[in-house]
Coordinates of C-alpha atoms in Angstrom, one line a residue:
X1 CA -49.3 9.5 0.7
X2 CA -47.4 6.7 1.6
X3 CA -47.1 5.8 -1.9
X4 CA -46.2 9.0 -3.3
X5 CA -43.3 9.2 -0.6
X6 CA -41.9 5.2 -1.9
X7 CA -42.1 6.3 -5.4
X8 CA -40.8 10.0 -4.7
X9 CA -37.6 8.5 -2.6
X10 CA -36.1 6.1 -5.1
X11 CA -36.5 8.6 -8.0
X12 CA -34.8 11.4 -5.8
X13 CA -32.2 8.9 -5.1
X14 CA -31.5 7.7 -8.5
X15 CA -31.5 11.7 -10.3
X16 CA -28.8 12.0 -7.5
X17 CA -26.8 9.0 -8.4
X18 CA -27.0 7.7 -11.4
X19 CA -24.0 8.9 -13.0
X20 CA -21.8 7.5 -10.3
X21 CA -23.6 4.0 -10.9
X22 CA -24.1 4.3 -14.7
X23 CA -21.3 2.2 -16.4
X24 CA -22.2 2.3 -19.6
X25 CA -20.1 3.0 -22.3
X26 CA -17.1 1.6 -20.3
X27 CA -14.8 -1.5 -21.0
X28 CA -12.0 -0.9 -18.8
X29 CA -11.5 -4.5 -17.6
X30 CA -12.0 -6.0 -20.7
X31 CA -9.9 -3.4 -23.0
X32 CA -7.2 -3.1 -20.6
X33 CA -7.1 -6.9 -20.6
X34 CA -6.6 -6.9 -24.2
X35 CA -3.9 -4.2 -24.0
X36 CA -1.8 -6.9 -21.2
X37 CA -2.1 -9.6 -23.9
X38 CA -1.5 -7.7 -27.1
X39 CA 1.5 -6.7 -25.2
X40 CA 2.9 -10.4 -25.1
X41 CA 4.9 -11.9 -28.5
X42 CA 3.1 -15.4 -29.7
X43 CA 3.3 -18.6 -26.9
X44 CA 4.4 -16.2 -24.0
X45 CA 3.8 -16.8 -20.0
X46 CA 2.6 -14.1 -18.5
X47 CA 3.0 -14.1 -14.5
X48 CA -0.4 -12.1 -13.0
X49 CA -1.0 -11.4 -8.7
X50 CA -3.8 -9.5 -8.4
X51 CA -8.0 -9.8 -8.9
X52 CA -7.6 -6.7 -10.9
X53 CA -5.4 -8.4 -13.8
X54 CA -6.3 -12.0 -12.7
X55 CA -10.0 -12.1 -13.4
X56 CA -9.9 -9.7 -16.3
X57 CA -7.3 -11.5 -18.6
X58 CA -8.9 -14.7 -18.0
X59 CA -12.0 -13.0 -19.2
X60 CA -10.2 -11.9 -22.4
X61 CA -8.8 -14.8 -23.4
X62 CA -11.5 -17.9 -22.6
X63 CA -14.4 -15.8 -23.3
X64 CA -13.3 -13.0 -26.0
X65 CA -11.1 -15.3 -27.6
X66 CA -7.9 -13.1 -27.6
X67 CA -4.6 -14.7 -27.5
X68 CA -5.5 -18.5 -26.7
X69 CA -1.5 -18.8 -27.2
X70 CA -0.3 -16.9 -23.9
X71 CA 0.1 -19.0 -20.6
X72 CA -1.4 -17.2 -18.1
X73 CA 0.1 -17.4 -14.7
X74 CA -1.8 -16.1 -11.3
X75 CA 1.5 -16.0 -8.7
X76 CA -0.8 -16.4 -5.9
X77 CA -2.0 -19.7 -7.2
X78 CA 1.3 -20.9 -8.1
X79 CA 1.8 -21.6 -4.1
X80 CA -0.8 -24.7 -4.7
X81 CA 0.6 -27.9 -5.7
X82 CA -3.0 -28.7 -7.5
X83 CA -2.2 -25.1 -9.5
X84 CA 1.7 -26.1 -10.3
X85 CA 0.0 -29.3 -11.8
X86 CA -2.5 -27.7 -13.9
X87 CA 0.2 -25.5 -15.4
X88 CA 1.4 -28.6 -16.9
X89 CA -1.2 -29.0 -19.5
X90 CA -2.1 -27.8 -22.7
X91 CA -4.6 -24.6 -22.2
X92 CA -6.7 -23.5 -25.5
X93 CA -3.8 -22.9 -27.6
X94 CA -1.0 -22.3 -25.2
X95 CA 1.6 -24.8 -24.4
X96 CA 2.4 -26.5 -21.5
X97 CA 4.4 -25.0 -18.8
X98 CA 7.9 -27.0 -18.5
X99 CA 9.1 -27.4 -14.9
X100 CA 12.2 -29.5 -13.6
X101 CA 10.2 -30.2 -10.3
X102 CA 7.7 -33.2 -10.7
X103 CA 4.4 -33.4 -9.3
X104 CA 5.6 -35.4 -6.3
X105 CA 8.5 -33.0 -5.3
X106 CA 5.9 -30.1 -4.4
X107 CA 3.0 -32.4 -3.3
X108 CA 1.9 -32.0 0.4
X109 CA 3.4 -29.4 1.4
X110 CA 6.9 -30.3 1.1
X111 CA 8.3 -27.5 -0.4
X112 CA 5.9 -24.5 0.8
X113 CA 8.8 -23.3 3.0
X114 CA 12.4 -23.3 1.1
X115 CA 15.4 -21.3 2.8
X116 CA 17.6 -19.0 0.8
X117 CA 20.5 -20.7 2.2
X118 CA 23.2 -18.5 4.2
X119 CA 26.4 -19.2 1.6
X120 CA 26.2 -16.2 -0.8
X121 CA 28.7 -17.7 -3.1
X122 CA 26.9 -17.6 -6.6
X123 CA 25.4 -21.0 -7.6
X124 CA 24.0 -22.1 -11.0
X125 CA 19.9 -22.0 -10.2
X126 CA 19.5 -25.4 -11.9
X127 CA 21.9 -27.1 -10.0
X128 CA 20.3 -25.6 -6.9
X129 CA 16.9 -26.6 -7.6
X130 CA 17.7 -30.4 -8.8
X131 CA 19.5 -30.8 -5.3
X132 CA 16.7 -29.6 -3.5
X133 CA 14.1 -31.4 -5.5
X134 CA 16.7 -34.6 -4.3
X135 CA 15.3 -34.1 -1.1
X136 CA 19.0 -33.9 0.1
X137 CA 19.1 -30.1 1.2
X138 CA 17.7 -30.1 4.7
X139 CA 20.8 -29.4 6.5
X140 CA 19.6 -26.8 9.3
X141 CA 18.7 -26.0 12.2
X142 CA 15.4 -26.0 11.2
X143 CA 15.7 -28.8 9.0
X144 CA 13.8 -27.5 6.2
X145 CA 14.9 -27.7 2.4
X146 CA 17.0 -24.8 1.8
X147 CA 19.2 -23.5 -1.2
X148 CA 22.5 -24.3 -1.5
X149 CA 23.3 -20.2 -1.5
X150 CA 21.1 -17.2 -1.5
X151 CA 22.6 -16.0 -4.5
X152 CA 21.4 -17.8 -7.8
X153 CA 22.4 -17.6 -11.1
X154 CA 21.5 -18.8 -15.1
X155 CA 23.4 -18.8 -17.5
X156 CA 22.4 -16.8 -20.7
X157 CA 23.2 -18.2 -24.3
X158 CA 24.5 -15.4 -26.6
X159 CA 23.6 -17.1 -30.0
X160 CA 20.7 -18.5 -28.7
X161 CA 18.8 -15.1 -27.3
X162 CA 19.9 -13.2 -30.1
X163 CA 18.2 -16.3 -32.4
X164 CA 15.0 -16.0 -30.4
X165 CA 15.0 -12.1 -30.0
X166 CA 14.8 -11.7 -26.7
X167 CA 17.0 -8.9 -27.3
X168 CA 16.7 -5.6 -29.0
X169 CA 19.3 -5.6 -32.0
X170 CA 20.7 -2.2 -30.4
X171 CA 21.0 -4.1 -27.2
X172 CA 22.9 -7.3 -28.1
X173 CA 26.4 -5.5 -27.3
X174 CA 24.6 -5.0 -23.9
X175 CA 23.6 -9.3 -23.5
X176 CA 25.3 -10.5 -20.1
X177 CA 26.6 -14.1 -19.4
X178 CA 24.1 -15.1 -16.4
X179 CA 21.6 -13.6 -15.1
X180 CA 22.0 -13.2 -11.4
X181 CA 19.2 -13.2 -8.4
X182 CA 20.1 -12.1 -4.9
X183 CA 17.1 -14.0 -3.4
X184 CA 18.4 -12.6 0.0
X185 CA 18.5 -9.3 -0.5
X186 CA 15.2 -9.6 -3.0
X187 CA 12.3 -7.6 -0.4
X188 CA 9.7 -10.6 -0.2
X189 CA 12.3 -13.1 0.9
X190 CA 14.0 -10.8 3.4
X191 CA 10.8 -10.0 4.6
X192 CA 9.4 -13.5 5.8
X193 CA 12.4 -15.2 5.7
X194 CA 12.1 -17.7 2.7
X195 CA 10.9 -18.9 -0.3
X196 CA 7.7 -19.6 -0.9
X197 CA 6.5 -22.3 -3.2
X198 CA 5.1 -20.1 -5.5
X199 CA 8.5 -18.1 -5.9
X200 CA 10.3 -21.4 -5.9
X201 CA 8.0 -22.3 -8.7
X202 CA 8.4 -19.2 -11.0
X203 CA 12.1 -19.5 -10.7
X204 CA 11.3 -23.0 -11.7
X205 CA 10.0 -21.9 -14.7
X206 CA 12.2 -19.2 -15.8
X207 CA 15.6 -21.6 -14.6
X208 CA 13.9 -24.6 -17.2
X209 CA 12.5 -22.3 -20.0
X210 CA 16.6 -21.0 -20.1
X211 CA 18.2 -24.4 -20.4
X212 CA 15.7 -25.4 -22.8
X213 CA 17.3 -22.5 -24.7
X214 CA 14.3 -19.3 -24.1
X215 CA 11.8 -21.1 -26.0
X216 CA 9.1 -19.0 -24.4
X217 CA 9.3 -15.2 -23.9
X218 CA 8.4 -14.8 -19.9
X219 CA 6.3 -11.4 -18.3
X220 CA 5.3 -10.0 -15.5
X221 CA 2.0 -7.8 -15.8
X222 CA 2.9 -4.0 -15.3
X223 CA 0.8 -4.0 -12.4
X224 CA 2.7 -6.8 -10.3
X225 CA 4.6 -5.3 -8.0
X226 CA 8.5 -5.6 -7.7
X227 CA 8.8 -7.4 -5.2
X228 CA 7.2 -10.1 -7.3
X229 CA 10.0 -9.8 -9.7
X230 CA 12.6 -11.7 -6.7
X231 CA 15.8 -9.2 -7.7
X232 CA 15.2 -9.5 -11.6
X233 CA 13.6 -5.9 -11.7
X234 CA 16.8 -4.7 -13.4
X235 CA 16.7 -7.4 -16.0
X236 CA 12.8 -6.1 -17.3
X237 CA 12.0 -4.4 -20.4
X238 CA 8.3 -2.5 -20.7
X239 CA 6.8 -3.8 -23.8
X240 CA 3.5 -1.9 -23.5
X241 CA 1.6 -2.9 -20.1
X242 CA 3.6 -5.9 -19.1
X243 CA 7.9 -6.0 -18.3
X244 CA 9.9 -8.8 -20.4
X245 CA 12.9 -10.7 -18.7
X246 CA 15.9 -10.2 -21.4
X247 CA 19.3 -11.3 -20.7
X248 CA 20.8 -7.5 -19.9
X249 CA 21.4 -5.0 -17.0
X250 CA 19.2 -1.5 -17.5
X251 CA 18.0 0.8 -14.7
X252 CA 14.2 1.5 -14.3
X253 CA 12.5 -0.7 -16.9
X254 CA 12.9 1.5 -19.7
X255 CA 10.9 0.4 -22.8
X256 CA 12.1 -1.6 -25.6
X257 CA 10.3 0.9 -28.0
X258 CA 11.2 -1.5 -31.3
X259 CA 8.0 -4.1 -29.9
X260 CA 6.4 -1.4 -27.6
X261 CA 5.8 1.8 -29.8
X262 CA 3.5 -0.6 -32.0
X263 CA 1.9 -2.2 -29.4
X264 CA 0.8 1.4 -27.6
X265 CA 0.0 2.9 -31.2
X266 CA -1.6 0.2 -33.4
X267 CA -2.9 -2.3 -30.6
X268 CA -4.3 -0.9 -27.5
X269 CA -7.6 -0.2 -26.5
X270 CA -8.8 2.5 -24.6
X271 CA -12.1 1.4 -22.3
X272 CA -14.5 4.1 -23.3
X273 CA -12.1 6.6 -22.1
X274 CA -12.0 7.9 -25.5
X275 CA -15.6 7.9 -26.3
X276 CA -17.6 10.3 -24.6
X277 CA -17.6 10.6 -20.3
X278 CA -17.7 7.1 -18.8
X279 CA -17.8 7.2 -15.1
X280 CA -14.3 5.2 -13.9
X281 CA -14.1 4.7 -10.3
X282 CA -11.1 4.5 -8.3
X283 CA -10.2 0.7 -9.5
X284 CA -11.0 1.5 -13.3
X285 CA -9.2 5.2 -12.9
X286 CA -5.9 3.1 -11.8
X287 CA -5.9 1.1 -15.0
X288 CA -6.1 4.2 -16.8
X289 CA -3.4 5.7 -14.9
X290 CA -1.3 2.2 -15.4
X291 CA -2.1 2.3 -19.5
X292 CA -0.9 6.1 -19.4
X293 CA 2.3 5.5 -17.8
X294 CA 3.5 2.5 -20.1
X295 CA 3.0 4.9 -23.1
X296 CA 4.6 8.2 -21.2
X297 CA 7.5 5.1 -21.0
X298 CA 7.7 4.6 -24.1
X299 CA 7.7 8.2 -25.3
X300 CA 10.7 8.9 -22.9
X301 CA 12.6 6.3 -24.0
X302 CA 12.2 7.2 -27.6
X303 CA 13.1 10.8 -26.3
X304 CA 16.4 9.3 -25.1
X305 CA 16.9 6.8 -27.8
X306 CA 16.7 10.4 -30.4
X307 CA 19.3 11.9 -28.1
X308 CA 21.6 9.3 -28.4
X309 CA 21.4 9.8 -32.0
X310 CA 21.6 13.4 -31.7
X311 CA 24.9 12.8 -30.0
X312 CA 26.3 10.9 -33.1
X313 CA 25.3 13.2 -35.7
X314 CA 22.5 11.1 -36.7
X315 CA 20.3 13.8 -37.2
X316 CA 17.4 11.7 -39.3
X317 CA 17.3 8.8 -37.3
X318 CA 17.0 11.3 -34.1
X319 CA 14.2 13.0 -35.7
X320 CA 12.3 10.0 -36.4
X321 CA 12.4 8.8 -32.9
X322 CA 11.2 12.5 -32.0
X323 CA 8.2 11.6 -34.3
X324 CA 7.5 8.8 -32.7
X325 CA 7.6 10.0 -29.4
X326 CA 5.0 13.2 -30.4
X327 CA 2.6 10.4 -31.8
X328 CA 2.7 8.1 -28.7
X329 CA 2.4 11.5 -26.5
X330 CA -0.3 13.0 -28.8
X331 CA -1.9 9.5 -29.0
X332 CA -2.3 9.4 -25.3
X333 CA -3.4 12.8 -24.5
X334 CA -5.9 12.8 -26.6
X335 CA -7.5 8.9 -25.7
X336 CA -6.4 9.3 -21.9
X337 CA -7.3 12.8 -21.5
X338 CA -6.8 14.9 -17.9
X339 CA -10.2 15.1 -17.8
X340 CA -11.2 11.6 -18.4
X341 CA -8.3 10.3 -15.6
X342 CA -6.5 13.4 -13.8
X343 CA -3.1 13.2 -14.5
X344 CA -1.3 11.9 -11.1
X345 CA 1.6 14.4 -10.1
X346 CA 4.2 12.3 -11.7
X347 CA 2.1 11.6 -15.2
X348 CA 1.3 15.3 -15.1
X349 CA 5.1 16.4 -15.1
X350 CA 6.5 13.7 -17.4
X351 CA 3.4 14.7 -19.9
X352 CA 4.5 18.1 -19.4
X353 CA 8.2 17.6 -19.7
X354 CA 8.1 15.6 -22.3
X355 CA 6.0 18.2 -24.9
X356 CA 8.7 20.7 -23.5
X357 CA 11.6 18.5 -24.6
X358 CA 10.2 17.6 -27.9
X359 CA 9.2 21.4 -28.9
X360 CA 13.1 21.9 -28.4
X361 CA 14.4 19.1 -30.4
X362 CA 11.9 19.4 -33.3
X363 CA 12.2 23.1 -33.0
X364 CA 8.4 23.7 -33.0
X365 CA 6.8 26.4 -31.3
X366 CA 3.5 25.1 -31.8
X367 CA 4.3 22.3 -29.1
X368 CA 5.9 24.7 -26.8
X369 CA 2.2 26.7 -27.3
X370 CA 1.0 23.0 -26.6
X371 CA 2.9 22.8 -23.1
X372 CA 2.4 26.4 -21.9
X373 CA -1.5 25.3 -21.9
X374 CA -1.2 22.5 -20.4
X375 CA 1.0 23.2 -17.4
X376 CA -0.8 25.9 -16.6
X377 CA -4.4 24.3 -15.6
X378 CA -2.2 21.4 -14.2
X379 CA -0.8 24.0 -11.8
X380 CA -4.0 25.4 -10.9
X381 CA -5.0 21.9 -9.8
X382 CA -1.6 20.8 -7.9
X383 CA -1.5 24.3 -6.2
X384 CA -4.7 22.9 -4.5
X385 CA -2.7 20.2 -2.6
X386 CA -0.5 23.1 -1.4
X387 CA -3.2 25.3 0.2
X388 CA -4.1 22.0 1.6
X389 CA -1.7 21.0 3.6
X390 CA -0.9 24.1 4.2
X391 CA -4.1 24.7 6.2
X392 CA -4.1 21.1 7.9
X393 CA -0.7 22.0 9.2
X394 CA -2.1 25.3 10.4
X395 CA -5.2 23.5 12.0
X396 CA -3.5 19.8 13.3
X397 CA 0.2 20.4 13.6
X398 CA 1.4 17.5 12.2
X399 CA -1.3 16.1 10.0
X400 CA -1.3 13.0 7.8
X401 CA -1.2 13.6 4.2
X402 CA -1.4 11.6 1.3
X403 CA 1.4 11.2 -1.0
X404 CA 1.1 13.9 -3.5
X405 CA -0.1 16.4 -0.7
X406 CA 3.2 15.9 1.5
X407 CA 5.2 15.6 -2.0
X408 CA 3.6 18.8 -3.9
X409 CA 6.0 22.0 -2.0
X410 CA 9.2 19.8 -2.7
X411 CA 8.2 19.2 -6.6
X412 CA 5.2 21.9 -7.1
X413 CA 8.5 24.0 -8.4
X414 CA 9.2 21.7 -11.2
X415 CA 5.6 22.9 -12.8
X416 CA 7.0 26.4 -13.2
X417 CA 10.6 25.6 -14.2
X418 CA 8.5 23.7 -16.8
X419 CA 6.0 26.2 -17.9
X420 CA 8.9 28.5 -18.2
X421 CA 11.2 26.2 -20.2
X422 CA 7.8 26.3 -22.4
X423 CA 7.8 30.4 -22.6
X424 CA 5.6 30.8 -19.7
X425 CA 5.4 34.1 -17.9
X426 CA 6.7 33.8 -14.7
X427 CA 4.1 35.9 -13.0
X428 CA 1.0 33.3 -14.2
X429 CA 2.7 31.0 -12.1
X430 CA 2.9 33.7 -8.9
X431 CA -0.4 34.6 -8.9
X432 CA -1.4 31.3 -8.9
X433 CA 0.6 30.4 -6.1
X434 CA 0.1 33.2 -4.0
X435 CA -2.7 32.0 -2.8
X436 CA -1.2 28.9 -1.3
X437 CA 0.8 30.7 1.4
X438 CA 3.9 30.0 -0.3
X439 CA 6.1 32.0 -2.9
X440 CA 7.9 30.9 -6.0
X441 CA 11.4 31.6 -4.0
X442 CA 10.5 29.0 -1.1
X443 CA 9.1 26.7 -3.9
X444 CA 12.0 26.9 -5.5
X445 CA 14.4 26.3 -2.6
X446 CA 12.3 23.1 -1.4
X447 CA 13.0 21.7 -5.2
X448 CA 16.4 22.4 -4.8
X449 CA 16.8 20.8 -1.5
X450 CA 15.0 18.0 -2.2
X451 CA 16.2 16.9 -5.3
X452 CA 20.0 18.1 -5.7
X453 CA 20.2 21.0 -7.8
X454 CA 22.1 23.6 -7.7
X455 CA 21.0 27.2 -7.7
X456 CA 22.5 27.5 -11.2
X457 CA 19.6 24.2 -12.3
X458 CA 22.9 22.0 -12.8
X459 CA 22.7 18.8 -11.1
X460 CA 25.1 17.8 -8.4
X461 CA 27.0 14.6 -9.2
X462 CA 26.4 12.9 -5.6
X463 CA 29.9 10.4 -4.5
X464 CA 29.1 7.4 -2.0
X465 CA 30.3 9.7 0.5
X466 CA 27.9 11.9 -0.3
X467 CA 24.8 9.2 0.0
X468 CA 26.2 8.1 3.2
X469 CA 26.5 11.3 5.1
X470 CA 23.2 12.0 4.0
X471 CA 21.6 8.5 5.5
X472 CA 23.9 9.8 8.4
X473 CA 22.5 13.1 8.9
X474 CA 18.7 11.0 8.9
X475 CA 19.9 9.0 11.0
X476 CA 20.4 11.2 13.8
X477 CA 16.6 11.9 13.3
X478 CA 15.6 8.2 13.2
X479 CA 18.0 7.5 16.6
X480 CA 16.1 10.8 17.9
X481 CA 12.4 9.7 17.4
X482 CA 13.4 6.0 18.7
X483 CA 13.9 7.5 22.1
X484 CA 11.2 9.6 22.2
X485 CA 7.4 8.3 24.0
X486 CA 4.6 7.3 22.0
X487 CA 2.9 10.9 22.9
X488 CA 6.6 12.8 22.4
X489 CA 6.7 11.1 18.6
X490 CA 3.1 12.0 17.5
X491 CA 4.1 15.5 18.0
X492 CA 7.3 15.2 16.5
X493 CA 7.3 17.3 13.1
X494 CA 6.1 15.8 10.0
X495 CA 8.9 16.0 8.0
X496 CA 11.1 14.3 10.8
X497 CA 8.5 11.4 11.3
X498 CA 8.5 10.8 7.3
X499 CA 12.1 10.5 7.0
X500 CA 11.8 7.4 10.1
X501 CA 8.9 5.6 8.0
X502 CA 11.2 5.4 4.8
X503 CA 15.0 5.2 6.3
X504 CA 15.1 1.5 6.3
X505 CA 13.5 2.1 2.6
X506 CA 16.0 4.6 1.9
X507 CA 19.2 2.6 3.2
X508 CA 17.9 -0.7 0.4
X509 CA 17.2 1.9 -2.1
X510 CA 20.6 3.4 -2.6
X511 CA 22.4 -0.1 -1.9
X512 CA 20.1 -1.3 -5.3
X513 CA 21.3 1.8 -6.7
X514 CA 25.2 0.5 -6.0
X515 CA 25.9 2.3 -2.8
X516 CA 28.2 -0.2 -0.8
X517 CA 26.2 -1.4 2.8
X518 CA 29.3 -2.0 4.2
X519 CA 30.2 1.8 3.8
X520 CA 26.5 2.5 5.1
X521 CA 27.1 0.4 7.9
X522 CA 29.9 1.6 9.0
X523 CA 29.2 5.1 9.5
X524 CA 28.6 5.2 13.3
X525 CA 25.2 7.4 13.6
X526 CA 23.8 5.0 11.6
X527 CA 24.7 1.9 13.4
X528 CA 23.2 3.2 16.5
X529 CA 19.7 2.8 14.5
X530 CA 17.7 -0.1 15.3
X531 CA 17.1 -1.6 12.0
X532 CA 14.5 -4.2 13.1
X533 CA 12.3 -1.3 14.4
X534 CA 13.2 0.8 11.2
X535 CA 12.3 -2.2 9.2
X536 CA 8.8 -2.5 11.5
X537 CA 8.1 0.9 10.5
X538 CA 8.9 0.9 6.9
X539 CA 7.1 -2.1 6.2
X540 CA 3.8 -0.6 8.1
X541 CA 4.3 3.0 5.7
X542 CA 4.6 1.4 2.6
X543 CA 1.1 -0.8 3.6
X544 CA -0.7 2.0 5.0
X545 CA 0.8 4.1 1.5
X546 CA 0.7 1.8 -1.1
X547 CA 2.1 3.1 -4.2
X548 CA 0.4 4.8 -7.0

């Protein structure tokens, strides 16, 4: 008996299981490796964080043999002296990395602390860094090597990025003089309160790799997270699954579709997501997500580029970016399917949007047809996070939600706006959100509340004014909950304790966006807010909600 029950158990457990354990048939580390390297133009540095692109790339390239060329850079490790050094030499068929710090200047520990410096007069990054590699910057109160300002710049060469193509031949109108780096307003500085050796030595690299005259076309995996990028954000391009510095100013890290609409249609891989069922667990199901949004960039972008044309009468020219954008949508619909990896809320309305857009401009009601079917199981799905947190509010009060459940009644609207754009009946998408104890109407007005529209759909073109009395009106919330005791706040509303986790957010947001901080700062609601707490708080959301 005893034997029967210790064969019987393992065989129940494994008829139970095995599909959660099987991984055969998938590649995701490996191919999505490849797809970060294929990405890259010949003798590139790439700059990596995480075990998730780490391990994976070094995989690719020292055992699959793929792109020997590319210097791969783990950020973490670049805080080690014994790491800096090792990026000196020659690495399979990739170059050395050129620094203007010698060995000695970041031995023992001498520069693992460096302070932005308190002057915020811009100063040439070179300049900065051979002073402080002198040893001859240590005037403070803390005597440790600091910066000569917090605000950094390096010159760009016209001639010599245009020679190199760092720039798009569309963009070179757009090429600015320097590139400049707020390091103390860039969110891991601010938030420890200086340099670290391994920022110190990526600006090393970028600072020496510009004087040299861009020899070297520098990245930052797709995956690295901006506040990795030290206030260069706005100078990335997507090329595929990694973000290229380039000498000019652009919102959002649009793609630069003349490199990436080849890379996304002739080079990627797809991990077995596109050969049968693969199990992907929550790790392997974020690379997918990660390779479907640098192609949903790219097919936006060549959306916009098509409008641009539009605009000039350049009907052709529009209709071939059109095409393009079809095939990159079509390309990843049908390799990343919804239901390989379930479309997040965000890839499942720019998918959506996007078939929409391009069934109007290519005048095709076949991808209209297209849309229509695929909002509509999408809003069956999404409707579940309404009935959701619906209930939990019902049952808990004020419960804790993820993301896309506390998000879905503000942007759950956006599905059927969508769906009708597409030709949709209106009452598919009422009975299907009847059930959720909502109606289209209060859908529609959270949308509109949320996001600034008008009741006409026109978009309200928001002044400075505008931004600032509405961080004022929060404000008076966030001043509100400070006072209140720990058991007063955890039954404050929901809604109220959101907006206190993300004001501090909310305040650096729109000052990136161009919003003045003096004219923030000066309203007087907001200047009653404790912005160390707000800080506290913001920084304890965003690591107990880490983005998607």
């Amino acid at each position: 008996m005893a034997l029967i029950i210790g064969i019987a158990i393992p065989i129940q457990m494994v008829s139970q299981t095995w599909d959660d354990h099987d991984r055969s048939g998938r590649y995701a580390a490996r191919d999505f490796a490849v797809n970060y390297l294929e990405s890259l133009e010949p003798n590139a540095i790439v700059f990596c964080n995480g075990d998730n692109d780490t391990f994976p790339l070094w995989y690719a390239q020292e055992v699959e043999g793929v792109r020997p060329d590319v210097k791969i850079i783990n950020l973490s490790y670049l805080a080690s002296d014994w790491y800096v050094n090792q990026m000196r030499a020659r690495s399979y068929e990739a170059a050395p990395v050129h620094f203007t710090a010698r060995p000695e200047d970041v031995a023992y520990g001498r520069l693992d602390v460096t302070l932005p410096g308190s002057d915020r007069a811009p100063v040439d990054l070179m300049t900065s860094l051979k002073v402080l590699y002198s040893g001859s910057s240590r005037d403070n109160d803390y005597n440790y090597p600091m910066l000569a300002s917090s605000v950094v710049t390096i010159p760009v060469d016209r001639k010599a990025v245009v020679a190199r193509g760092l720039v798009a031949p569309q963009d070179s109108s757009k090429i600015v003089n320097e590139i400049a780096i707020d390091l103390g307003a860039a969110p891991a500085v601010r938030k420890k309160g200086y340099i670290s050796l391994g920022e110190l030595m990526m600006l090393d690299i970028i600072a020496t790799n510009a004087a040299d005259g861009w020899p070297r076309p520098i990245y930052w995996c797709s995956t690295v997270g901006d506040e990795y990028h030290l206030g260069m954000t706005d100078y990335l391009r997507s090329t595929g699954m990694t973000h290229q510095l380039v000498p000019t100013l652009q919102e959002g890290i649009p793609a630069r579709t003349d490199r990436a609409y080849d890379v996304v249609t002739k080079k990627y891989r797809w991990g077995g997501a596109d050969n049968g069922n693969p199990y992907f667990d929550e790790t392997a199901r974020r690379m997918l997500v990660s390779t479907q949004t640098s192609m949903l960039d790219v097919a936006s972008e060549l959306i916009y580029e098509g409008d641009v044309l539009l605009s000039e009468d350049r009907k052709a020219e529009a209709e071939a970016k059109f095409r393009k954008a079809l095939e990159v949508g079509d390309l990843m619909t049908s390799k990343l399917s919804d239901r390989v990896a379930p479309y997040s809320m965000s890839a499942a309305l720019t998918t959506a949007d996007m078939y929409v857009r391009l069934g109007d401009r290519l005048n095709d009601a076949k991808l209209k047809e297209k849309a229509r079917g695929m909002i509509l199981p999408l809003m069956k799905r999404m409707s579940q996070y309404l009935r959701y947190g619906a209930a939990m509010a019902a049952s808990f009060g004020n419960p804790s939600l993820t993301v896309e459940s506390r998000l879905m009644p503000y942007q759950f609207y956006r599905f059927i706006e969508l769906y009708q754009q597409a030709g949709g009946n209106l009452k598919d998408a009422e009975s299907i959100v009847k059930s959720t104890g909502f109606t289209v109407d209060q859908l529609k007005r959270n949308y509109e509340a949320a996001y600034g529209v008008a009741g006409d759909g026109s978009s309200q073109e928001l002044t400075e004014a505008d931004y600032v009395a509405e961080l004022s009106g929060a404000a008076v919330t966030v001043n509100r909950l400070a006072a209140m005791s720990a058991g007063d706040y955890a039954s404050a509303p929901a809604d109220d304790r959101y907006i206190d986790s993300i004001f501090y957010q909310a305040i650096e947001q729109y000052v990136a966006g161009g919003v003045s901080r003096e004219a923030i700062m000066a309203d007087p609601e907001i200047r009653k807010v404790d912005m160390n707490r707000s800080k506290r708080i913001s920084d304890e959301f965003e690591a107990n909600n880490p983005s998607r």
